[in-house]
Amino acid sequence: MSANIHPTALVAPGAVLADDVSVGPYCVIGEHTVIGPGTRLFSHVVIEGRCEIGAGNSIYPFAMLGGPPQHTAYKGEDTRLVIGDNNIIREHATMNIGTAAGGGVTYVGSDGFYMIESHVGHDCKVGDNVILTKQATLGGHCQIGDFVIVGGLAAVHQYTRVGRHAMIGGLAAVVKDVIPYGSVWGNHAHLEGLNLVGLKRRGFSRETINTMRAAYRLLFADEGTFQERLDDTVETYSDCAEVMEIIDFIRAEAGRPLCLPEREV
């Protein structure tokens, strides 16, 4: 089988399209594009820059992939956007290539769902099974773990980390790192607790969830200093991999402060 390209589409000579790629009406594909098998571009999709797209993706009208970084320091350096497999990228979604200063690659994992007008900024590292709902925005250099959900119209500040299985509520302005399994809400976002709905949907056992809840209450209690509570949590729950994932995330000491509860837990 060969790629199925609509006669109105413009595909640059250097582009590499695998077998059974489908390119719909009025799509524009640049010369540095590589598209894996089974990926479908419905219509009016624009792919430019150095863009590598995996297999089985569905890309809807007016999506713009591989555009230049929205960064004043970008001067046309040879950087990339890499997208994995089996993603759904809906209308008007945008994903930008990286910057030289940020490592040169924007990476989007597999099995994600990127809804209408969602945006992945330059140099982001986005995991698998991520959902960006309508008009959700990731600033540059964000690190988004697997199974994260970002609610509608929420914005994640540049350089912010969001741990695996976290939930960001709609309209949230996230300017601080979000722990794995956490649930945040508000402007500016604060930690509401654990993402219990997500944990249950993904098959975490009742015992594990109860252990995580107990560890959360200890970690974010009012008594003692945060470092003392961190040490106590490690001592008490070191045999729970999920709790230790939260601890390791906190200890990583990235550039952004930690998103904390607004009220007592």
Short mmCIF file of C-alpha atoms in Angstrom, two decimals:
data_model
loop_
_atom_site.label_atom_id
_atom_site.label_comp_id
_atom_site.label_asym_id
_atom_site.label_seq_id
_atom_site.Cartn_x
_atom_site.Cartn_y
_atom_site.Cartn_z
CA MET A 1 0.00 0.00 0.00
CA SER A 2 1.08 3.59 -0.52
CA ALA A 3 0.06 6.90 1.02
CA ASN A 4 -3.35 8.17 -0.03
CA ILE A 5 -2.90 11.87 -0.81
CA HIS A 6 -5.81 14.06 -1.86
CA PRO A 7 -5.10 15.99 -5.08
CA THR A 8 -5.57 19.34 -3.31
CA ALA A 9 -2.96 18.57 -0.64
CA LEU A 10 0.57 20.01 -0.92
CA VAL A 11 3.29 17.60 0.09
CA ALA A 12 6.88 18.81 -0.18
CA PRO A 13 9.30 16.52 -2.07
CA GLY A 14 11.42 15.74 1.01
CA ALA A 15 8.53 14.53 3.18
CA VAL A 16 8.50 10.83 4.11
CA LEU A 17 5.06 9.25 4.38
CA ALA A 18 4.71 5.60 5.35
CA ASP A 19 2.32 3.10 3.78
CA ASP A 20 -1.39 3.80 4.18
CA VAL A 21 -0.95 7.32 5.51
CA SER A 22 -4.03 9.32 4.53
CA VAL A 23 -3.68 13.01 3.67
CA GLY A 24 -6.98 14.82 3.25
CA PRO A 25 -7.97 17.89 1.25
CA TYR A 26 -5.89 21.07 1.48
CA CYS A 27 -3.30 19.73 3.90
CA VAL A 28 0.20 21.23 3.72
CA ILE A 29 3.17 19.02 4.64
CA GLY A 30 6.70 20.38 4.83
CA GLU A 31 9.87 18.84 3.48
CA HIS A 32 11.22 17.74 6.88
CA THR A 33 8.12 15.79 7.88
CA VAL A 34 8.14 12.06 8.66
CA ILE A 35 4.76 10.35 9.21
CA GLY A 36 4.34 6.74 10.39
CA PRO A 37 1.93 4.13 9.01
CA GLY A 38 -1.79 4.43 9.49
CA THR A 39 -1.78 8.09 10.47
CA ARG A 40 -4.68 10.10 9.05
CA LEU A 41 -4.79 13.83 8.33
CA PHE A 42 -8.45 14.71 7.76
CA SER A 43 -8.17 18.09 6.00
CA HIS A 44 -6.50 21.52 6.24
CA VAL A 45 -3.75 20.19 8.52
CA VAL A 46 -0.43 22.08 8.42
CA ILE A 47 2.81 20.31 9.34
CA GLU A 48 6.04 22.25 9.03
CA GLY A 49 9.48 22.37 10.60
CA ARG A 50 11.30 19.15 11.45
CA CYS A 51 8.39 17.01 12.60
CA GLU A 52 8.31 13.26 13.28
CA ILE A 53 4.87 11.72 13.73
CA GLY A 54 4.38 8.07 14.66
CA ALA A 55 1.80 5.47 13.63
CA GLY A 56 -1.95 5.46 13.93
CA ASN A 57 -2.50 9.12 14.77
CA SER A 58 -5.70 10.97 13.84
CA ILE A 59 -5.14 14.66 13.10
CA TYR A 60 -8.17 16.86 12.56
CA PRO A 61 -8.74 20.00 10.47
CA PHE A 62 -6.66 23.12 11.06
CA ALA A 63 -4.25 21.49 13.50
CA MET A 64 -0.79 23.09 13.22
CA LEU A 65 2.16 20.83 14.10
CA GLY A 66 5.85 21.69 14.04
CA GLY A 67 5.46 25.44 13.93
CA PRO A 68 8.28 27.64 15.27
CA PRO A 69 8.52 28.25 19.01
CA GLN A 70 6.60 31.20 20.35
CA HIS A 71 9.77 32.56 21.86
CA THR A 72 11.56 35.79 21.01
CA ALA A 73 15.00 34.12 21.26
CA TYR A 74 14.26 31.64 18.47
CA LYS A 75 16.32 32.45 15.38
CA GLY A 76 15.49 29.55 13.11
CA GLU A 77 17.67 26.86 14.70
CA ASP A 78 17.23 23.28 13.48
CA THR A 79 14.99 21.85 16.21
CA ARG A 80 12.25 19.20 16.24
CA LEU A 81 8.80 18.05 17.29
CA VAL A 82 8.43 14.31 17.95
CA ILE A 83 4.96 12.81 18.35
CA GLY A 84 4.31 9.17 19.30
CA ASP A 85 1.60 6.75 18.21
CA ASN A 86 -2.19 6.57 18.37
CA ASN A 87 -2.87 10.13 19.42
CA ILE A 88 -6.05 12.04 18.64
CA ILE A 89 -5.22 15.65 17.79
CA ARG A 90 -8.36 17.69 17.31
CA GLU A 91 -9.21 20.89 15.45
CA HIS A 92 -6.90 23.91 15.80
CA ALA A 93 -4.53 22.14 18.21
CA THR A 94 -0.96 23.45 18.04
CA MET A 95 2.37 21.84 18.94
CA ASN A 96 5.65 23.72 18.46
CA ILE A 97 9.19 22.54 17.80
CA GLY A 98 11.84 23.01 20.49
CA THR A 99 14.50 25.64 21.01
CA ALA A 100 18.25 25.23 20.96
CA ALA A 101 18.50 26.45 24.54
CA GLY A 102 15.82 23.99 25.69
CA GLY A 103 17.41 20.87 24.25
CA GLY A 104 16.00 21.17 20.75
CA VAL A 105 13.10 18.71 20.98
CA THR A 106 9.46 18.99 21.94
CA TYR A 107 8.25 15.48 22.74
CA VAL A 108 4.65 14.26 22.84
CA GLY A 109 4.04 10.64 23.82
CA SER A 110 1.49 8.09 22.63
CA ASP A 111 -2.21 7.39 23.17
CA GLY A 112 -3.01 10.99 24.03
CA PHE A 113 -6.10 13.08 23.35
CA TYR A 114 -5.48 16.73 22.47
CA MET A 115 -8.81 18.51 22.17
CA ILE A 116 -9.77 21.59 20.20
CA GLU A 117 -7.34 24.53 20.42
CA SER A 118 -5.10 22.85 22.99
CA HIS A 119 -1.44 23.89 22.85
CA VAL A 120 1.89 22.19 23.58
CA GLY A 121 4.65 24.77 23.85
CA HIS A 122 8.29 24.47 22.84
CA ASP A 123 10.57 22.00 24.64
CA CYS A 124 7.72 20.31 26.52
CA LYS A 125 8.05 16.65 27.46
CA VAL A 126 4.57 15.12 27.49
CA GLY A 127 4.02 11.51 28.54
CA ASP A 128 1.62 8.81 27.35
CA ASN A 129 -2.16 8.75 27.79
CA VAL A 130 -2.30 12.49 28.44
CA ILE A 131 -5.51 14.44 27.87
CA LEU A 132 -5.50 18.16 27.17
CA THR A 133 -9.12 19.24 27.07
CA LYS A 134 -10.54 22.21 25.18
CA GLN A 135 -8.08 25.15 25.00
CA ALA A 136 -5.75 23.73 27.65
CA THR A 137 -2.28 25.28 27.33
CA LEU A 138 1.22 24.09 28.21
CA GLY A 139 3.89 26.79 28.37
CA GLY A 140 7.42 26.06 27.22
CA HIS A 141 9.60 23.46 28.95
CA CYS A 142 6.74 21.81 30.87
CA GLN A 143 7.13 18.18 31.95
CA ILE A 144 3.83 16.32 31.96
CA GLY A 145 3.70 12.76 33.28
CA ASP A 146 1.68 9.81 31.99
CA PHE A 147 -2.12 9.82 32.44
CA VAL A 148 -2.29 13.53 33.32
CA ILE A 149 -5.57 15.31 32.53
CA VAL A 150 -5.56 19.09 32.03
CA GLY A 151 -9.03 20.62 32.23
CA GLY A 152 -10.56 23.07 29.80
CA LEU A 153 -8.99 26.55 29.60
CA ALA A 154 -6.37 25.59 32.18
CA ALA A 155 -2.84 26.92 31.68
CA VAL A 156 0.39 25.39 32.94
CA HIS A 157 3.23 27.87 33.47
CA GLN A 158 6.53 27.34 31.66
CA TYR A 159 9.03 25.00 33.36
CA THR A 160 6.30 23.50 35.56
CA ARG A 161 6.29 19.76 36.28
CA VAL A 162 3.07 17.77 36.60
CA GLY A 163 3.49 14.26 37.97
CA ARG A 164 1.85 11.09 36.68
CA HIS A 165 -1.89 10.57 37.11
CA ALA A 166 -2.45 14.17 38.26
CA MET A 167 -5.67 16.04 37.49
CA ILE A 168 -5.74 19.77 36.74
CA GLY A 169 -9.19 21.31 37.01
CA GLY A 170 -10.71 23.52 34.35
CA LEU A 171 -9.66 27.19 34.34
CA ALA A 172 -6.78 26.49 36.72
CA ALA A 173 -3.66 28.64 36.48
CA VAL A 174 -0.87 26.25 37.42
CA VAL A 175 2.31 28.09 38.41
CA LYS A 176 3.77 25.48 40.77
CA ASP A 177 4.77 21.83 40.42
CA VAL A 178 1.97 19.29 40.91
CA ILE A 179 2.77 16.05 42.73
CA PRO A 180 2.02 12.70 41.07
CA TYR A 181 -1.57 11.59 41.70
CA GLY A 182 -2.49 15.10 42.88
CA SER A 183 -5.63 17.06 42.04
CA VAL A 184 -5.35 20.84 41.73
CA TRP A 185 -7.86 23.61 41.18
CA GLY A 186 -8.20 27.37 41.17
CA ASN A 187 -6.53 30.60 40.14
CA HIS A 188 -3.77 30.33 41.10
CA ALA A 189 -4.08 26.56 41.45
CA HIS A 190 -3.77 24.90 44.84
CA LEU A 191 -3.63 21.22 45.76
CA GLU A 192 -7.09 19.81 46.53
CA GLY A 193 -6.01 16.27 47.37
CA LEU A 194 -5.34 13.13 45.38
CA ASN A 195 -6.87 12.37 42.00
CA LEU A 196 -9.07 9.62 43.48
CA VAL A 197 -11.36 9.31 40.48
CA GLY A 198 -8.40 8.76 38.17
CA LEU A 199 -6.81 6.24 40.53
CA LYS A 200 -10.00 4.19 40.71
CA ARG A 201 -10.55 4.30 36.95
CA ARG A 202 -7.02 3.04 36.32
CA GLY A 203 -7.33 0.05 38.61
CA PHE A 204 -5.32 1.05 41.66
CA SER A 205 -6.33 -1.19 44.54
CA ARG A 206 -8.37 0.05 47.49
CA GLU A 207 -5.44 -0.76 49.79
CA THR A 208 -3.03 1.31 47.72
CA ILE A 209 -5.43 4.26 47.52
CA ASN A 210 -6.02 4.17 51.29
CA THR A 211 -2.27 4.10 51.89
CA MET A 212 -1.76 7.05 49.57
CA ARG A 213 -4.52 9.01 51.32
CA ALA A 214 -2.96 8.39 54.70
CA ALA A 215 0.46 9.42 53.41
CA TYR A 216 -1.03 12.57 51.86
CA ARG A 217 -2.63 13.57 55.17
CA LEU A 218 0.67 13.10 56.97
CA LEU A 219 2.72 14.91 54.34
CA PHE A 220 0.47 17.98 54.21
CA ALA A 221 -0.62 18.15 57.86
CA ASP A 222 -0.21 21.30 59.98
CA GLU A 223 2.15 19.84 62.59
CA GLY A 224 5.92 20.24 62.30
CA THR A 225 7.98 21.50 59.40
CA PHE A 226 7.52 20.24 55.87
CA GLN A 227 10.92 18.52 55.99
CA GLU A 228 9.95 16.72 59.20
CA ARG A 229 6.68 15.55 57.64
CA LEU A 230 8.55 14.47 54.51
CA ASP A 231 10.94 12.36 56.60
CA ASP A 232 8.06 10.89 58.60
CA THR A 233 6.23 9.96 55.42
CA VAL A 234 9.28 8.19 54.04
CA GLU A 235 9.79 6.29 57.28
CA THR A 236 6.15 5.21 57.49
CA TYR A 237 5.33 4.49 53.84
CA SER A 238 8.63 3.55 52.21
CA ASP A 239 7.15 0.24 51.03
CA CYS A 240 4.50 1.97 48.88
CA ALA A 241 5.89 2.69 45.42
CA GLU A 242 3.26 5.31 44.65
CA VAL A 243 4.00 7.28 47.83
CA MET A 244 7.72 7.13 47.13
CA GLU A 245 7.06 8.41 43.61
CA ILE A 246 5.51 11.50 45.20
CA ILE A 247 8.48 11.84 47.57
CA ASP A 248 11.00 11.51 44.74
CA PHE A 249 9.08 14.13 42.73
CA ILE A 250 9.24 16.57 45.65
CA ARG A 251 12.93 15.92 46.29
CA ALA A 252 13.88 16.52 42.65
CA GLU A 253 14.12 20.26 43.39
CA ALA A 254 13.17 21.61 39.97
CA GLY A 255 12.92 25.29 39.14
CA ARG A 256 9.29 25.83 40.19
CA PRO A 257 7.90 25.81 43.76
CA LEU A 258 5.55 23.05 44.87
CA CYS A 259 1.77 23.40 44.59
CA LEU A 260 0.42 23.03 48.15
CA PRO A 261 -3.04 22.78 49.74
CA GLU A 262 -4.83 26.04 50.35
CA ARG A 263 -6.54 24.76 53.47
CA GLU A 264 -6.07 22.06 56.08
CA VAL A 265 -6.29 18.46 54.92
#
